[in-house]
mmCIF file of C-alpha atoms and ligand atoms in Angstrom:
data_model
loop_
_atom_site.group_PDB
_atom_site.id
_atom_site.type_symbol
_atom_site.label_atom_id
_atom_site.label_comp_id
_atom_site.label_asym_id
_atom_site.label_seq_id
_atom_site.Cartn_x
_atom_site.Cartn_y
_atom_site.Cartn_z
ATOM 1 C CA MET A 20 144.080 92.746 86.274
ATOM 2 C CA ASP A 21 141.983 90.396 84.055
ATOM 3 C CA ARG A 22 139.232 88.645 85.978
ATOM 4 C CA GLY A 23 136.511 86.359 84.814
ATOM 5 C CA THR A 24 133.123 88.206 84.585
ATOM 6 C CA ARG A 25 130.233 85.972 86.040
ATOM 7 C CA LEU A 26 127.064 85.704 84.144
ATOM 8 C CA THR A 27 124.345 85.180 86.871
ATOM 9 C CA THR A 28 120.678 85.137 87.603
ATOM 10 C CA ASP A 29 121.269 85.094 91.334
ATOM 11 C CA VAL A 30 120.121 88.577 92.588
ATOM 12 C CA ALA A 31 121.404 87.904 96.034
ATOM 13 C CA GLU A 32 124.805 87.307 94.720
ATOM 14 C CA ALA A 33 124.738 90.372 92.598
ATOM 15 C CA ALA A 34 123.690 92.583 95.576
ATOM 16 C CA ALA A 35 126.396 91.060 97.695
ATOM 17 C CA LEU A 36 129.037 91.877 95.092
ATOM 18 C CA LEU A 37 127.795 95.589 94.830
ATOM 19 C CA ARG A 38 127.893 95.986 98.584
ATOM 20 C CA ALA A 39 131.307 94.710 98.457
ATOM 21 C CA GLY A 40 132.303 97.430 96.142
ATOM 22 C CA GLU A 41 132.433 95.314 92.987
ATOM 23 C CA LEU A 42 130.911 96.310 89.685
ATOM 24 C CA VAL A 43 127.831 94.499 88.403
ATOM 25 C CA ALA A 44 125.880 95.362 85.178
ATOM 26 C CA PHE A 45 122.108 94.885 85.738
ATOM 27 C CA PRO A 46 118.933 94.966 83.521
ATOM 28 C CA THR A 47 116.685 98.048 83.574
ATOM 29 C CA GLU A 48 113.640 98.680 81.345
ATOM 30 C CA THR A 49 115.700 100.979 79.248
ATOM 31 C CA VAL A 50 119.260 99.472 78.946
ATOM 32 C CA TYR A 51 121.681 97.491 81.055
ATOM 33 C CA GLY A 52 123.345 99.749 83.705
ATOM 34 C CA LEU A 53 126.788 99.331 84.950
ATOM 35 C CA GLY A 54 126.134 99.385 88.663
ATOM 36 C CA ALA A 55 128.403 100.475 91.548
ATOM 37 C CA ASP A 56 127.775 101.371 95.163
ATOM 38 C CA ALA A 57 127.114 105.091 94.729
ATOM 39 C CA ARG A 58 128.577 105.862 98.221
ATOM 40 C CA ASN A 59 131.853 104.079 97.501
ATOM 41 C CA GLY A 60 134.237 106.339 95.692
ATOM 42 C CA ARG A 61 136.540 103.535 94.721
ATOM 43 C CA ALA A 62 133.694 101.722 93.288
ATOM 44 C CA VAL A 63 132.560 104.683 91.285
ATOM 45 C CA ALA A 64 136.061 105.346 90.090
ATOM 46 C CA ALA A 65 136.074 101.776 88.745
ATOM 47 C CA VAL A 66 133.047 102.534 86.712
ATOM 48 C CA PHE A 67 135.021 105.254 84.802
ATOM 49 C CA ALA A 68 137.966 102.746 84.463
ATOM 50 C CA ALA A 69 135.743 100.047 83.212
ATOM 51 C CA LYS A 70 134.010 102.036 80.636
ATOM 52 C CA GLY A 71 137.252 103.853 79.462
ATOM 53 C CA ARG A 72 135.603 107.196 79.790
ATOM 54 C CA PRO A 73 137.966 110.032 79.067
ATOM 55 C CA GLU A 74 136.149 112.409 81.352
ATOM 56 C CA PHE A 75 134.091 112.333 84.361
ATOM 57 C CA ASN A 76 130.397 112.844 83.582
ATOM 58 C CA PRO A 77 127.761 112.652 86.185
ATOM 59 C CA LEU A 78 126.048 109.351 86.765
ATOM 60 C CA ILE A 79 122.389 108.384 87.403
ATOM 61 C CA CYS A 80 121.810 106.919 90.693
ATOM 62 C CA HIS A 81 119.234 104.162 91.027
ATOM 63 C CA VAL A 82 117.082 103.380 93.952
ATOM 64 C CA ALA A 83 114.259 101.245 94.832
ATOM 65 C CA THR A 84 111.791 103.925 95.959
ATOM 66 C CA ALA A 85 111.166 107.692 95.673
ATOM 67 C CA GLU A 86 111.585 107.719 99.465
ATOM 68 C CA ALA A 87 115.174 106.419 99.006
ATOM 69 C CA ALA A 88 115.804 109.073 96.251
ATOM 70 C CA PHE A 89 114.483 111.886 98.359
ATOM 71 C CA GLU A 90 116.952 110.805 101.276
ATOM 72 C CA GLU A 91 119.783 112.025 98.899
ATOM 73 C CA VAL A 92 118.185 115.003 97.077
ATOM 74 C CA VAL A 93 115.839 117.913 97.714
ATOM 75 C CA ALA A 94 112.463 117.220 96.388
ATOM 76 C CA ASP A 95 109.907 119.931 95.642
ATOM 77 C CA ALA A 96 106.275 119.615 94.782
ATOM 78 C CA ARG A 97 107.104 119.026 91.047
ATOM 79 C CA ALA A 98 109.579 116.176 91.788
ATOM 80 C CA ARG A 99 107.095 114.458 94.109
ATOM 81 C CA GLU A 100 104.342 114.743 91.445
ATOM 82 C CA LEU A 101 106.666 113.483 88.742
ATOM 83 C CA ALA A 102 107.830 110.609 90.991
ATOM 84 C CA ALA A 103 104.231 109.592 91.767
ATOM 85 C CA ARG A 104 103.285 109.412 88.193
ATOM 86 C CA PHE A 105 106.336 108.104 86.401
ATOM 87 C CA TRP A 106 108.266 106.022 88.937
ATOM 88 C CA PRO A 107 109.194 103.162 88.588
ATOM 89 C CA GLY A 108 109.903 104.401 85.034
ATOM 90 C CA PRO A 109 112.290 105.748 82.627
ATOM 91 C CA LEU A 110 112.407 109.252 83.897
ATOM 92 C CA THR A 111 115.592 110.697 85.567
ATOM 93 C CA LEU A 112 115.294 113.851 87.836
ATOM 94 C CA VAL A 113 118.198 116.020 88.488
ATOM 95 C CA LEU A 114 117.703 117.678 91.836
ATOM 96 C CA PRO A 115 120.006 119.623 94.452
ATOM 97 C CA ARG A 116 121.945 117.256 96.604
ATOM 98 C CA ARG A 117 120.871 117.376 100.160
ATOM 99 C CA LEU A 118 123.572 118.573 102.763
ATOM 100 C CA ASP A 119 123.512 115.127 104.255
ATOM 101 C CA CYS A 120 123.532 113.355 100.846
ATOM 102 C CA ARG A 121 125.682 110.250 101.143
ATOM 103 C CA VAL A 122 126.333 109.690 97.424
ATOM 104 C CA ASP A 123 130.105 110.017 96.785
ATOM 105 C CA LEU A 124 131.016 113.360 94.917
ATOM 106 C CA LEU A 125 132.478 111.479 92.060
ATOM 107 C CA ALA A 126 129.245 109.738 91.144
ATOM 108 C CA GLY A 127 127.752 113.345 90.501
ATOM 109 C CA ALA A 128 131.071 114.780 88.810
ATOM 110 C CA GLY A 129 131.541 117.083 91.737
ATOM 111 C CA LEU A 130 128.201 118.912 91.102
ATOM 112 C CA ASP A 131 125.866 120.197 93.664
ATOM 113 C CA THR A 132 122.945 118.364 91.944
ATOM 114 C CA LEU A 133 122.494 114.664 91.558
ATOM 115 C CA ALA A 134 120.392 112.569 88.999
ATOM 116 C CA VAL A 135 118.154 109.899 90.485
ATOM 117 C CA ARG A 136 115.575 107.404 89.217
ATOM 118 C CA VAL A 137 113.711 104.317 90.171
ATOM 119 C CA PRO A 138 113.771 101.706 87.189
ATOM 120 C CA ALA A 139 110.666 99.802 86.304
ATOM 121 C CA HIS A 140 112.279 96.349 86.054
ATOM 122 C CA PRO A 141 111.456 93.653 88.675
ATOM 123 C CA LEU A 142 114.852 92.236 88.852
ATOM 124 C CA ALA A 143 116.528 95.836 89.137
ATOM 125 C CA LEU A 144 113.995 96.662 91.872
ATOM 126 C CA GLU A 145 114.791 93.493 93.677
ATOM 127 C CA LEU A 146 118.590 94.219 93.431
ATOM 128 C CA LEU A 147 118.201 97.799 94.652
ATOM 129 C CA ARG A 148 116.022 96.764 97.593
ATOM 130 C CA ARG A 149 118.861 94.149 98.642
ATOM 131 C CA VAL A 150 121.709 96.428 97.951
ATOM 132 C CA ASP A 151 119.792 99.099 100.217
ATOM 133 C CA ARG A 152 121.830 101.922 99.074
ATOM 134 C CA PRO A 153 121.973 104.108 95.844
ATOM 135 C CA VAL A 154 123.575 102.328 92.813
ATOM 136 C CA ALA A 155 125.292 104.532 90.277
ATOM 137 C CA GLY A 156 124.717 103.135 86.842
ATOM 138 C CA PRO A 157 125.521 104.440 83.386
ATOM 139 C CA SER A 158 124.864 102.444 80.482
ATOM 140 C CA ALA A 159 127.045 99.196 80.654
ATOM 141 C CA ASN A 160 129.223 99.625 77.509
ATOM 142 C CA ARG A 161 132.625 100.964 76.699
ATOM 143 C CA SER A 162 132.845 104.624 76.140
ATOM 144 C CA GLY A 163 131.858 105.488 72.573
ATOM 145 C CA SER A 164 129.836 102.157 72.029
ATOM 146 C CA VAL A 165 126.184 101.796 71.797
ATOM 147 C CA SER A 166 124.116 101.035 74.969
ATOM 148 C CA PRO A 167 123.709 97.330 75.596
ATOM 149 C CA THR A 168 120.147 95.742 75.742
ATOM 150 C CA THR A 169 121.109 92.197 76.426
ATOM 151 C CA ALA A 170 123.565 90.434 78.909
ATOM 152 C CA ALA A 171 125.474 89.276 75.875
ATOM 153 C CA HIS A 172 125.860 92.912 74.680
ATOM 154 C CA VAL A 173 127.358 93.831 78.100
ATOM 155 C CA LEU A 174 129.793 90.899 77.962
ATOM 156 C CA GLU A 175 131.001 91.974 74.457
ATOM 157 C CA GLY A 176 132.127 95.298 75.826
ATOM 158 C CA LEU A 177 133.117 94.577 79.351
ATOM 159 C CA SER A 178 133.769 90.984 79.893
ATOM 160 C CA GLY A 179 136.982 90.645 82.225
ATOM 161 C CA ARG A 180 136.404 94.290 83.382
ATOM 162 C CA ILE A 181 133.545 93.902 85.917
ATOM 163 C CA ALA A 182 132.620 91.309 88.366
ATOM 164 C CA ALA A 183 129.315 90.079 87.100
ATOM 165 C CA VAL A 184 126.280 90.622 84.788
ATOM 166 C CA LEU A 185 122.882 89.988 86.289
ATOM 167 C CA ASP A 186 121.080 88.431 83.308
ATOM 168 C CA GLY A 187 117.425 89.487 83.161
ATOM 169 C CA GLY A 188 116.898 88.879 79.405
ATOM 170 C CA PRO A 189 116.539 91.720 76.800
ATOM 171 C CA CYS A 190 115.555 95.184 77.940
ATOM 172 C CA ALA A 191 111.978 96.282 76.960
ATOM 173 C CA VAL A 192 112.445 100.067 76.200
ATOM 174 C CA GLY A 193 115.839 100.128 74.697
ATOM 175 C CA VAL A 194 116.046 103.846 74.721
ATOM 176 C CA GLU A 195 117.522 105.715 77.607
ATOM 177 C CA SER A 196 115.461 107.456 80.316
ATOM 178 C CA THR A 197 114.334 110.980 79.885
ATOM 179 C CA VAL A 198 116.523 113.438 81.849
ATOM 180 C CA LEU A 199 114.781 116.368 83.297
ATOM 181 C CA ASP A 200 116.662 119.031 85.418
ATOM 182 C CA LEU A 201 114.659 120.425 88.240
ATOM 183 C CA SER A 202 117.405 122.021 90.076
ATOM 184 C CA SER A 203 117.209 125.545 88.286
ATOM 185 C CA PRO A 204 115.278 128.210 89.717
ATOM 186 C CA ARG A 205 114.408 129.199 86.204
ATOM 187 C CA GLY A 206 112.127 126.184 85.744
ATOM 188 C CA ALA A 207 112.213 122.526 84.500
ATOM 189 C CA VAL A 208 114.491 121.900 81.622
ATOM 190 C CA LEU A 209 114.591 118.651 79.448
ATOM 191 C CA LEU A 210 118.282 117.691 79.121
ATOM 192 C CA ARG A 211 117.734 114.361 77.332
ATOM 193 C CA PRO A 212 114.764 113.011 75.471
ATOM 194 C CA GLY A 213 114.006 109.285 76.458
ATOM 195 C CA GLY A 214 111.424 106.812 77.602
ATOM 196 C CA VAL A 215 108.963 109.304 79.048
ATOM 197 C CA PRO A 216 107.682 111.798 76.424
ATOM 198 C CA ALA A 217 108.002 115.542 77.196
ATOM 199 C CA GLU A 218 104.329 115.995 76.650
ATOM 200 C CA ALA A 219 103.548 113.563 79.514
ATOM 201 C CA ILE A 220 105.803 115.602 81.719
ATOM 202 C CA GLU A 221 104.227 118.770 80.790
ATOM 203 C CA ALA A 222 100.620 117.309 81.420
ATOM 204 C CA ALA A 223 102.050 116.789 84.882
ATOM 205 C CA ILE A 224 103.946 119.902 85.807
ATOM 206 C CA GLY A 225 103.269 122.385 83.141
ATOM 207 C CA LYS A 226 105.628 123.828 80.345
ATOM 208 C CA VAL A 227 109.336 122.587 80.463
ATOM 209 C CA GLY A 228 112.326 124.238 78.619
ATOM 210 C CA ARG A 229 114.039 122.097 76.093
ATOM 211 C CA ARG A 230 117.783 122.146 75.904
ATOM 212 C CA VAL A 231 117.293 119.474 73.361
ATOM 213 C CA PRO A 232 118.493 120.486 69.808
ATOM 214 C CA ALA A 233 116.033 120.440 66.949
ATOM 215 C CA SER A 234 118.283 118.965 64.092
ATOM 216 C CA ALA A 235 119.024 115.212 64.221
ATOM 217 C CA ALA A 236 122.798 115.818 63.469
ATOM 218 C CA GLU A 237 122.905 118.123 66.510
ATOM 219 C CA ALA A 238 120.869 115.839 68.603
ATOM 220 C CA THR A 239 123.240 112.897 67.838
ATOM 221 C CA ARG A 240 126.223 115.212 68.792
ATOM 222 C CA THR A 241 124.621 116.350 71.990
ATOM 223 C CA LEU A 242 123.579 112.692 73.094
ATOM 224 C CA ARG A 243 127.056 111.375 72.327
ATOM 225 C CA SER A 244 128.784 114.090 74.462
ATOM 226 C CA PRO A 245 126.254 114.569 77.363
ATOM 227 C CA GLY A 246 128.924 116.219 79.432
ATOM 228 C CA MET A 247 128.884 119.222 77.230
ATOM 229 C CA LEU A 248 125.458 120.108 78.462
ATOM 230 C CA LEU A 249 126.796 120.631 81.990
ATOM 231 C CA SER A 250 128.442 123.622 83.727
ATOM 232 C CA HIS A 251 131.091 121.559 85.505
ATOM 233 C CA TYR A 252 132.164 122.147 89.046
ATOM 234 C CA ALA A 253 135.083 124.609 89.315
ATOM 235 C CA PRO A 254 136.837 125.852 92.430
ATOM 236 C CA ALA A 255 136.656 129.724 93.143
ATOM 237 C CA LEU A 256 140.448 129.843 93.461
ATOM 238 C CA PRO A 257 142.473 129.890 90.216
ATOM 239 C CA VAL A 258 144.135 126.565 89.470
ATOM 240 C CA ARG A 259 147.802 126.242 88.243
ATOM 241 C CA LEU A 260 148.538 122.862 86.531
ATOM 242 C CA ASP A 261 151.687 120.771 86.195
ATOM 243 C CA ALA A 262 153.303 122.330 89.467
ATOM 244 C CA VAL A 263 156.937 121.204 89.868
ATOM 245 C CA ASP A 264 157.419 123.619 92.835
ATOM 246 C CA VAL A 265 154.991 125.364 95.196
ATOM 247 C CA ALA A 266 154.867 128.748 97.070
ATOM 248 C CA GLY A 267 153.501 129.095 100.615
ATOM 249 C CA GLU A 268 150.615 131.232 99.206
ATOM 250 C CA GLU A 269 149.352 128.094 97.287
ATOM 251 C CA ALA A 270 147.195 125.307 98.223
ATOM 252 C CA LEU A 271 148.717 122.031 96.898
ATOM 253 C CA LEU A 272 146.889 119.278 95.132
ATOM 254 C CA ALA A 273 149.497 116.576 95.350
ATOM 255 C CA PHE A 274 149.814 113.165 93.800
ATOM 256 C CA GLY A 275 152.336 110.462 94.807
ATOM 257 C CA PRO A 276 154.702 109.618 97.674
ATOM 258 C CA ALA A 277 156.704 112.990 97.307
ATOM 259 C CA PRO A 278 154.307 115.932 97.704
ATOM 260 C CA LEU A 279 156.175 119.274 97.086
ATOM 261 C CA PRO A 280 157.183 120.809 100.249
ATOM 262 C CA GLY A 281 156.067 124.280 101.450
ATOM 263 C CA ALA A 282 152.435 124.555 100.356
ATOM 264 C CA GLY A 283 149.962 126.592 102.534
ATOM 265 C CA ALA A 284 147.612 123.775 102.465
ATOM 266 C CA LEU A 285 147.978 120.056 101.360
ATOM 267 C CA TRP A 286 145.562 117.508 99.867
ATOM 268 C CA ASN A 287 147.149 114.411 98.459
ATOM 269 C CA LEU A 288 145.081 112.612 95.930
ATOM 270 C CA SER A 289 146.970 109.316 96.455
ATOM 271 C CA PRO A 290 150.131 108.981 98.475
ATOM 272 C CA ALA A 291 150.659 105.667 96.950
ATOM 273 C CA GLY A 292 150.304 107.114 93.420
ATOM 274 C CA ASP A 293 147.203 105.048 92.691
ATOM 275 C CA LEU A 294 144.901 106.628 89.875
ATOM 276 C CA ALA A 295 141.763 104.963 91.155
ATOM 277 C CA GLU A 296 142.267 106.323 94.615
ATOM 278 C CA ALA A 297 143.057 109.654 93.091
ATOM 279 C CA ALA A 298 139.913 109.759 91.120
ATOM 280 C CA ALA A 299 137.941 108.980 94.228
ATOM 281 C CA ARG A 300 139.564 111.766 96.094
ATOM 282 C CA LEU A 301 139.463 114.302 93.288
ATOM 283 C CA PHE A 302 136.319 116.356 93.723
ATOM 284 C CA ALA A 303 136.456 116.168 97.697
ATOM 285 C CA GLY A 304 140.081 117.482 97.371
ATOM 286 C CA LEU A 305 139.333 120.364 95.090
ATOM 287 C CA ARG A 306 136.398 121.411 97.423
ATOM 288 C CA TRP A 307 138.472 121.184 100.541
ATOM 289 C CA LEU A 308 141.488 123.071 99.143
ATOM 290 C CA ASP A 309 139.206 125.736 97.708
ATOM 291 C CA ALA A 310 137.440 126.167 101.080
ATOM 292 C CA GLU A 311 140.558 125.942 103.158
ATOM 293 C CA GLY A 312 142.544 128.022 100.738
ATOM 294 C CA ARG A 313 140.241 130.995 100.852
ATOM 295 C CA ARG A 314 139.860 130.442 104.680
ATOM 296 C CA LEU A 315 143.660 130.976 104.807
ATOM 297 C CA GLY A 316 143.712 133.796 102.169
ATOM 298 C CA LEU A 317 145.806 131.750 99.755
ATOM 299 C CA ALA A 318 146.303 132.809 96.210
ATOM 300 C CA ARG A 319 145.494 129.725 94.085
ATOM 301 C CA ILE A 320 145.473 126.085 93.827
ATOM 302 C CA ALA A 321 148.658 124.336 92.417
ATOM 303 C CA ALA A 322 148.227 120.887 91.021
ATOM 304 C CA MET A 323 151.164 118.383 90.637
ATOM 305 C CA PRO A 324 151.173 116.382 87.385
ATOM 306 C CA VAL A 325 149.041 113.307 87.126
ATOM 307 C CA PRO A 326 149.954 110.658 84.716
ATOM 308 C CA ALA A 327 147.778 110.688 81.721
ATOM 309 C CA ALA A 328 146.864 106.973 81.438
ATOM 310 C CA GLY A 329 143.824 105.114 82.457
ATOM 311 C CA LEU A 330 141.677 106.989 84.944
ATOM 312 C CA GLY A 331 144.371 109.876 84.820
ATOM 313 C CA VAL A 332 143.009 110.963 81.460
ATOM 314 C CA ALA A 333 139.738 111.993 83.155
ATOM 315 C CA ILE A 334 141.445 113.420 86.126
ATOM 316 C CA ASN A 335 143.657 115.625 83.790
ATOM 317 C CA ASP A 336 140.527 116.542 81.812
ATOM 318 C CA ARG A 337 138.914 117.835 84.954
ATOM 319 C CA LEU A 338 141.906 119.492 86.224
ATOM 320 C CA THR A 339 142.281 121.292 82.829
ATOM 321 C CA ARG A 340 138.642 122.407 83.030
ATOM 322 C CA ALA A 341 139.083 123.773 86.526
ATOM 323 C CA ALA A 342 142.175 125.680 85.308
ATOM 324 C CA ALA A 343 140.526 127.179 82.231
ATOM 325 C CA PRO A 344 139.876 130.822 82.194
ATOM 326 C CA ARG A 345 136.297 131.486 83.553
ATOM 327 C CA GLY A 346 133.683 133.047 81.239
HETATM 328 P P1 LIG B 414 124.114 107.734 81.178
HETATM 329 O O1 LIG B 414 124.825 107.516 82.423
HETATM 330 O O2 LIG B 414 124.701 107.352 79.988
HETATM 331 O O3 LIG B 414 122.685 107.128 81.054
HETATM 332 O O4 LIG B 414 123.974 109.293 81.021
HETATM 333 C C1 LIG B 414 123.511 110.092 82.190
HETATM 334 C C2 LIG B 414 122.632 111.212 81.698
HETATM 335 O O5 LIG B 414 122.231 111.979 82.889
HETATM 336 C C3 LIG B 414 123.613 112.149 80.949
HETATM 337 O O6 LIG B 414 122.843 112.818 79.911
HETATM 338 C C4 LIG B 414 124.253 113.221 82.036
HETATM 339 O O7 LIG B 414 124.603 114.412 81.541
HETATM 340 C C5 LIG B 414 122.826 113.363 82.752
HETATM 341 N N1 LIG B 414 123.027 113.749 84.276
HETATM 342 C C6 LIG B 414 123.385 112.972 85.200
HETATM 343 N N2 LIG B 414 123.595 113.744 86.373
HETATM 344 C C7 LIG B 414 123.383 114.869 86.047
HETATM 345 C C8 LIG B 414 123.406 116.034 86.770
HETATM 346 N N3 LIG B 414 123.766 116.168 88.049
HETATM 347 N N4 LIG B 414 123.074 117.296 86.050
HETATM 348 C C9 LIG B 414 122.742 117.297 84.793
HETATM 349 N N5 LIG B 414 122.735 116.148 84.026
HETATM 350 C C10 LIG B 414 122.932 115.083 84.611
HETATM 351 MG MG1 LIG B 415 125.711 105.775 77.638
#
């Protein structure tokens, strides 16, 4: 479906579109973000479709205040100190999801952690206040392209693929946010260098580990494939791919109108065979089958084939990782 993408300066209109589950690119002080209601799995799936991302990597959730962020994640003293010093600003904190976290699992790529930040841009803050829920926002470019710093850049890549671009002029910083992982008991780790220097963070909370490579070539590789930095969510039960039959000792991850009969437990990604719906239900399904399968003493999860087109590419990427031998 090719729709017109509206270029607008009307923040109320942009907020209404986001609340309705549409995609809206918006300016931040770093780059333009591709916004979606982070609590709406279908909207988050549409982000991956619009970007043409071949894999689900976790997205940064943008909120208007630290209080709003800490409604979704567990904040410790370091997180509160950094939030007080650097928010609003180009610092993203990776923290454990709260048990009552309402952000859709797909936005965090199924992980138990979530990346949150409060952007320092008046229009972004006004938008987030009006939306009044977390907005998932990777950079507003097609996968593999450079991050956009003007509304015109956004339209070059995403025109016809998103509902609107909120035009706030050129971005001031142009480099992305610093990503700091505070979720490990082993201490803070810098996952991506960015707008807030590591030294400033260390002045606030002490030494941070670097997972940032030294050489420029290595750094470029790492930044182009941020997903490689992560240990991805995988179920405890083994996963069997491309199932064309299923046993009673298996939990079935089905797709389409004809789920294989005879499974010990069933989760259908999309009875209608809709890839966006399947993407939105993927992580919840894997988690449920894993828990239910173990409760029932089942041997493994069997996954029916999912077409490798559009969002199906990312779905298959994640299923392949879930089925890979564990190290
Ligand atoms: P982008 O959306 O393009 O700005 O990239 C988001 C960055 O945040 C990537 O480097 C991700 O790997 C990182 N990120 C987001 N969520 C998490 C998370 N839960 N754990 C670790 N890194 C994350
Ligand atoms: Mg990007």
